[in-house]
mmCIF file of C-alpha atoms and ligand atoms in Angstrom:
data_model
loop_
_atom_site.group_PDB
_atom_site.id
_atom_site.type_symbol
_atom_site.label_atom_id
_atom_site.label_comp_id
_atom_site.label_asym_id
_atom_site.label_seq_id
_atom_site.Cartn_x
_atom_site.Cartn_y
_atom_site.Cartn_z
ATOM 1 C CA MET A 1 0.043 -0.070 -0.052
ATOM 2 C CA ALA A 2 0.899 3.584 -0.696
ATOM 3 C CA PHE A 3 0.165 7.087 -0.016
ATOM 4 C CA ILE A 4 -1.051 9.495 -2.269
ATOM 5 C CA TYR A 5 -0.512 12.996 0.509
ATOM 6 C CA ILE A 6 -1.312 16.528 0.505
ATOM 7 C CA LEU A 7 0.915 18.933 2.759
ATOM 8 C CA GLU A 8 -0.443 22.113 3.145
ATOM 9 C CA ASN A 9 1.496 25.628 4.680
ATOM 10 C CA GLN A 10 -0.963 27.904 4.895
ATOM 11 C CA ASP A 11 0.935 30.714 5.672
ATOM 12 C CA ALA A 12 3.229 30.508 2.776
ATOM 13 C CA GLN A 13 0.327 29.659 1.249
ATOM 14 C CA ARG A 14 1.955 26.242 -0.141
ATOM 15 C CA ILE A 15 0.782 23.027 -0.631
ATOM 16 C CA LYS A 16 2.727 19.737 -1.371
ATOM 17 C CA ILE A 17 1.578 16.779 -2.975
ATOM 18 C CA GLY A 18 3.772 13.673 -3.024
ATOM 19 C CA ALA A 19 3.576 10.207 -2.891
ATOM 20 C CA THR A 20 5.594 7.943 -0.430
ATOM 21 C CA HIS A 21 5.540 4.145 0.649
ATOM 22 C CA ASN A 22 6.003 5.232 4.041
ATOM 23 C CA HIS A 23 3.450 6.659 6.496
ATOM 24 C CA PRO A 24 2.668 10.866 4.839
ATOM 25 C CA ASN A 25 3.856 11.399 8.504
ATOM 26 C CA ASP A 26 7.286 10.573 8.137
ATOM 27 C CA ARG A 27 7.493 12.482 4.699
ATOM 28 C CA LEU A 28 5.481 15.607 6.710
ATOM 29 C CA LEU A 29 9.028 15.719 9.133
ATOM 30 C CA ASP A 30 10.998 15.365 6.701
ATOM 31 C CA ILE A 31 9.736 18.627 4.879
ATOM 32 C CA ASN A 32 9.597 20.801 7.969
ATOM 33 C CA ARG A 33 13.019 19.728 8.586
ATOM 34 C CA MET A 34 14.053 20.993 5.206
ATOM 35 C CA TRP A 35 11.808 23.926 4.695
ATOM 36 C CA GLN A 36 13.254 25.071 8.473
ATOM 37 C CA ALA A 37 17.464 24.482 7.242
ATOM 38 C CA VAL A 38 17.253 21.788 9.895
ATOM 39 C CA LYS A 39 18.138 19.722 6.736
ATOM 40 C CA GLY A 40 20.226 21.203 4.660
ATOM 41 C CA ARG A 41 21.709 20.612 1.196
ATOM 42 C CA CYS A 42 24.933 19.905 -0.064
ATOM 43 C CA GLN A 43 26.651 22.005 -2.385
ATOM 44 C CA ILE A 44 28.669 19.537 -4.314
ATOM 45 C CA CYS A 45 26.512 16.462 -4.222
ATOM 46 C CA LEU A 46 23.040 18.697 -3.613
ATOM 47 C CA SER A 47 22.223 15.506 -1.382
ATOM 48 C CA TRP A 48 20.013 16.242 1.589
ATOM 49 C CA ARG A 49 21.178 15.408 4.988
ATOM 50 C CA MET A 50 20.840 16.934 9.047
ATOM 51 C CA LEU A 51 23.415 19.837 9.756
ATOM 52 C CA VAL A 52 25.403 19.513 11.996
ATOM 53 C CA ASN A 53 26.120 23.200 13.773
ATOM 54 C CA GLY A 54 24.782 24.591 10.710
ATOM 55 C CA ARG A 55 27.407 23.034 8.602
ATOM 56 C CA MET A 56 26.446 19.067 6.477
ATOM 57 C CA PRO A 57 28.289 15.944 7.940
ATOM 58 C CA LYS A 58 30.459 14.419 6.850
ATOM 59 C CA HIS A 59 29.703 11.947 3.931
ATOM 60 C CA VAL A 60 30.654 10.560 0.763
ATOM 61 C CA LEU A 61 30.261 11.320 -3.022
ATOM 62 C CA SER A 62 31.141 8.156 -5.299
ATOM 63 C CA MET A 63 32.787 6.088 -2.235
ATOM 64 C CA ASN A 64 35.527 9.146 -2.012
ATOM 65 C CA HIS A 65 34.677 11.994 1.086
ATOM 66 C CA CYS A 66 32.130 14.411 -0.418
ATOM 67 C CA ALA A 67 34.184 17.970 -1.112
ATOM 68 C CA GLY A 68 30.684 19.671 0.359
ATOM 69 C CA SER A 69 31.571 17.990 4.097
ATOM 70 C CA GLY A 70 31.843 20.187 7.236
ATOM 71 C CA GLU A 71 30.261 23.266 4.748
ATOM 72 C CA PRO A 72 27.669 25.194 5.200
ATOM 73 C CA PRO A 73 24.712 24.150 2.889
ATOM 74 C CA LEU A 74 22.850 26.077 -0.128
ATOM 75 C CA GLU A 75 20.702 27.424 2.482
ATOM 76 C CA TYR A 76 23.738 29.136 4.469
ATOM 77 C CA SER A 77 25.974 29.654 0.933
ATOM 78 C CA THR A 78 26.301 28.863 -2.260
ATOM 79 C CA LYS A 79 29.960 29.790 -2.801
ATOM 80 C CA LEU A 80 31.385 26.193 -3.662
ATOM 81 C CA ALA A 81 28.342 25.595 -5.773
ATOM 82 C CA GLU A 82 29.028 28.557 -8.142
ATOM 83 C CA LYS A 83 32.925 28.181 -7.799
ATOM 84 C CA GLN A 84 32.075 24.321 -8.758
ATOM 85 C CA THR A 85 29.617 25.601 -11.550
ATOM 86 C CA ILE A 86 32.316 27.640 -13.309
ATOM 87 C CA ASP A 87 35.403 24.649 -13.053
ATOM 88 C CA LEU A 88 32.748 22.797 -15.040
ATOM 89 C CA GLN A 89 32.281 25.492 -17.350
ATOM 90 C CA GLY A 90 36.398 25.700 -18.073
ATOM 91 C CA GLN A 91 35.940 22.497 -18.378
ATOM 92 C CA LEU A 92 34.036 22.397 -21.270
ATOM 93 C CA PRO A 93 36.422 22.786 -24.316
ATOM 94 C CA TRP A 94 38.331 19.547 -23.839
ATOM 95 C CA LEU A 95 34.871 17.410 -22.952
ATOM 96 C CA SER A 96 32.987 15.555 -25.687
ATOM 97 C CA GLY A 97 30.938 12.586 -25.982
ATOM 98 C CA SER A 98 28.952 11.544 -23.348
ATOM 99 C CA ASP A 99 31.712 13.852 -20.616
ATOM 100 C CA LEU A 100 30.255 16.482 -22.391
ATOM 101 C CA ARG A 101 26.120 15.468 -22.416
ATOM 102 C CA SER A 102 27.131 15.085 -18.284
ATOM 103 C CA ALA A 103 29.120 18.125 -17.754
ATOM 104 C CA SER A 104 26.360 20.282 -19.810
ATOM 105 C CA LYS A 105 23.145 18.726 -17.720
ATOM 106 C CA ARG A 106 24.894 19.276 -14.574
ATOM 107 C CA ILE A 107 26.178 22.715 -14.924
ATOM 108 C CA LYS A 108 22.180 23.259 -16.658
ATOM 109 C CA ASN A 109 20.972 21.563 -12.759
ATOM 110 C CA LEU A 110 23.278 23.444 -10.980
ATOM 111 C CA LYS A 111 22.440 27.142 -12.066
ATOM 112 C CA LYS A 112 18.521 26.030 -11.846
ATOM 113 C CA ILE A 113 19.083 25.481 -8.336
ATOM 114 C CA LEU A 114 21.562 28.014 -7.596
ATOM 115 C CA GLN A 115 19.052 30.335 -8.475
ATOM 116 C CA THR A 116 15.990 28.944 -6.417
ATOM 117 C CA TYR A 117 18.966 29.112 -3.185
ATOM 118 C CA LYS A 118 19.689 33.005 -4.449
ATOM 119 C CA GLU A 119 16.461 34.264 -5.071
ATOM 120 C CA ASN A 120 15.694 32.798 -1.117
ATOM 121 C CA PRO A 121 12.155 33.144 -0.862
ATOM 122 C CA ILE A 122 11.198 33.695 2.755
ATOM 123 C CA ARG A 123 10.483 30.390 4.513
ATOM 124 C CA ILE A 124 7.636 31.212 6.394
ATOM 125 C CA GLY A 125 5.403 29.089 8.380
ATOM 126 C CA GLY A 126 5.318 25.413 8.532
ATOM 127 C CA TRP A 127 3.637 22.205 6.823
ATOM 128 C CA GLN A 128 0.907 20.183 7.692
ATOM 129 C CA LEU A 129 -0.638 16.910 6.707
ATOM 130 C CA ARG A 130 -3.886 18.433 5.280
ATOM 131 C CA ALA A 131 -5.322 14.703 3.845
ATOM 132 C CA SER A 132 -4.095 12.038 2.609
ATOM 133 C CA PHE A 133 -5.467 9.171 0.411
ATOM 134 C CA PRO A 134 -4.049 5.336 0.774
ATOM 135 C CA ILE A 135 -4.212 3.837 -2.046
ATOM 136 C CA ASP A 136 -2.168 1.040 -4.339
ATOM 137 C CA SER A 137 -1.773 2.849 -8.040
ATOM 138 C CA ALA A 138 -0.690 6.311 -5.411
ATOM 139 C CA TYR A 139 3.142 7.034 -7.676
ATOM 140 C CA GLN A 140 0.002 7.226 -11.257
ATOM 141 C CA ILE A 141 -2.273 8.739 -9.440
ATOM 142 C CA GLU A 142 0.573 11.635 -8.374
ATOM 143 C CA GLU A 143 1.901 11.495 -12.095
ATOM 144 C CA LEU A 144 -1.264 12.258 -13.444
ATOM 145 C CA VAL A 145 -2.383 14.829 -10.553
ATOM 146 C CA HIS A 146 1.527 17.098 -10.631
ATOM 147 C CA LYS A 147 0.370 17.137 -14.002
ATOM 148 C CA ALA A 148 -3.202 18.734 -13.822
ATOM 149 C CA LEU A 149 -2.253 21.300 -11.425
ATOM 150 C CA ALA A 150 1.476 22.351 -13.194
ATOM 151 C CA VAL A 151 0.106 25.786 -14.456
ATOM 152 C CA HIS A 152 0.610 25.748 -10.218
ATOM 153 C CA LEU A 153 4.083 24.634 -9.734
ATOM 154 C CA ASP A 154 6.060 27.077 -7.931
ATOM 155 C CA LYS A 155 9.760 26.039 -9.444
ATOM 156 C CA GLU A 156 11.300 28.264 -6.965
ATOM 157 C CA ALA A 157 10.312 25.869 -3.687
ATOM 158 C CA PRO A 158 13.540 24.723 -2.273
ATOM 159 C CA PHE A 159 12.053 21.010 -3.053
ATOM 160 C CA GLY A 160 9.815 19.565 -5.623
ATOM 161 C CA GLU A 161 5.970 19.076 -5.994
ATOM 162 C CA VAL A 162 4.979 22.408 -4.403
ATOM 163 C CA PHE A 163 2.139 24.311 -6.071
ATOM 164 C CA SER A 164 0.583 27.661 -4.731
ATOM 165 C CA CYS A 165 -3.156 26.165 -5.704
ATOM 166 C CA SER A 166 -6.068 25.663 -2.713
ATOM 167 C CA ALA A 167 -5.297 22.702 -0.765
ATOM 168 C CA GLU A 168 -9.446 21.447 -1.534
ATOM 169 C CA GLU A 169 -8.355 22.213 -4.735
ATOM 170 C CA ALA A 170 -5.482 19.580 -5.340
ATOM 171 C CA ILE A 171 -7.990 17.450 -3.382
ATOM 172 C CA SER A 172 -10.781 17.358 -5.398
ATOM 173 C CA THR A 173 -8.220 17.235 -8.363
ATOM 174 C CA ILE A 174 -6.834 13.561 -6.715
ATOM 175 C CA GLU A 175 -10.238 12.755 -5.855
ATOM 176 C CA GLU A 176 -11.100 12.676 -9.855
ATOM 177 C CA THR A 177 -8.089 11.352 -10.630
ATOM 178 C CA ILE A 178 -9.203 8.155 -8.681
ATOM 179 C CA SER A 179 -12.467 8.212 -9.964
ATOM 180 C CA GLN A 180 -11.609 8.108 -13.257
ATOM 181 C CA MET A 181 -9.157 5.109 -12.631
ATOM 182 C CA LYS A 182 -11.389 3.324 -10.991
ATOM 183 C CA TYR A 183 -13.513 4.004 -14.352
ATOM 184 C CA LYS A 184 -10.458 2.967 -16.444
ATOM 185 C CA SER A 185 -10.190 -0.248 -15.031
ATOM 186 C CA THR A 186 -13.709 -1.815 -13.755
ATOM 187 C CA GLY A 187 -15.552 0.471 -15.970
ATOM 188 C CA LEU A 188 -18.212 1.756 -12.962
HETATM 189 ZN ZN1 ZN B 1 28.238 16.661 -0.304
#
């Protein structure tokens, strides 16, 4: 069994819609940690980890010590990530084939993430669990609901799947999507 869930932040007027195999309360805890920067995102490997005194804990990246260890996360500084972007851009003329493609992809991704963190919208309020639906096809439903609400997607949120529509609109979209799927599979 999986769940599709809606978290709501009333102060920020945002909702998050996701699917999980765990209990939605686990996602709620995690999202609040990310929102409040108790958990931060590494400037080098871009993974999320619980911070230690406002810095990234020691961690590995492809079997090696990650250079973002012990450094401030993106929530507090973007210097290392900017340096990484410039270094990668400098390497481009010497790369070809799949190396060139992966470096270009990484630069694009870094720039997008840096933009989000530089604009750094104020993270007000906290997240609460607004609704959850236990359903086997949660991940399929999630994809359809994300598509249906795409115009409301908040691209500046520090994590994905955040929307600016009301929780009511999201709930009715989920309910409609679930009944459409049931109709398709059973004809009822
Ligand atoms: Zn890292």
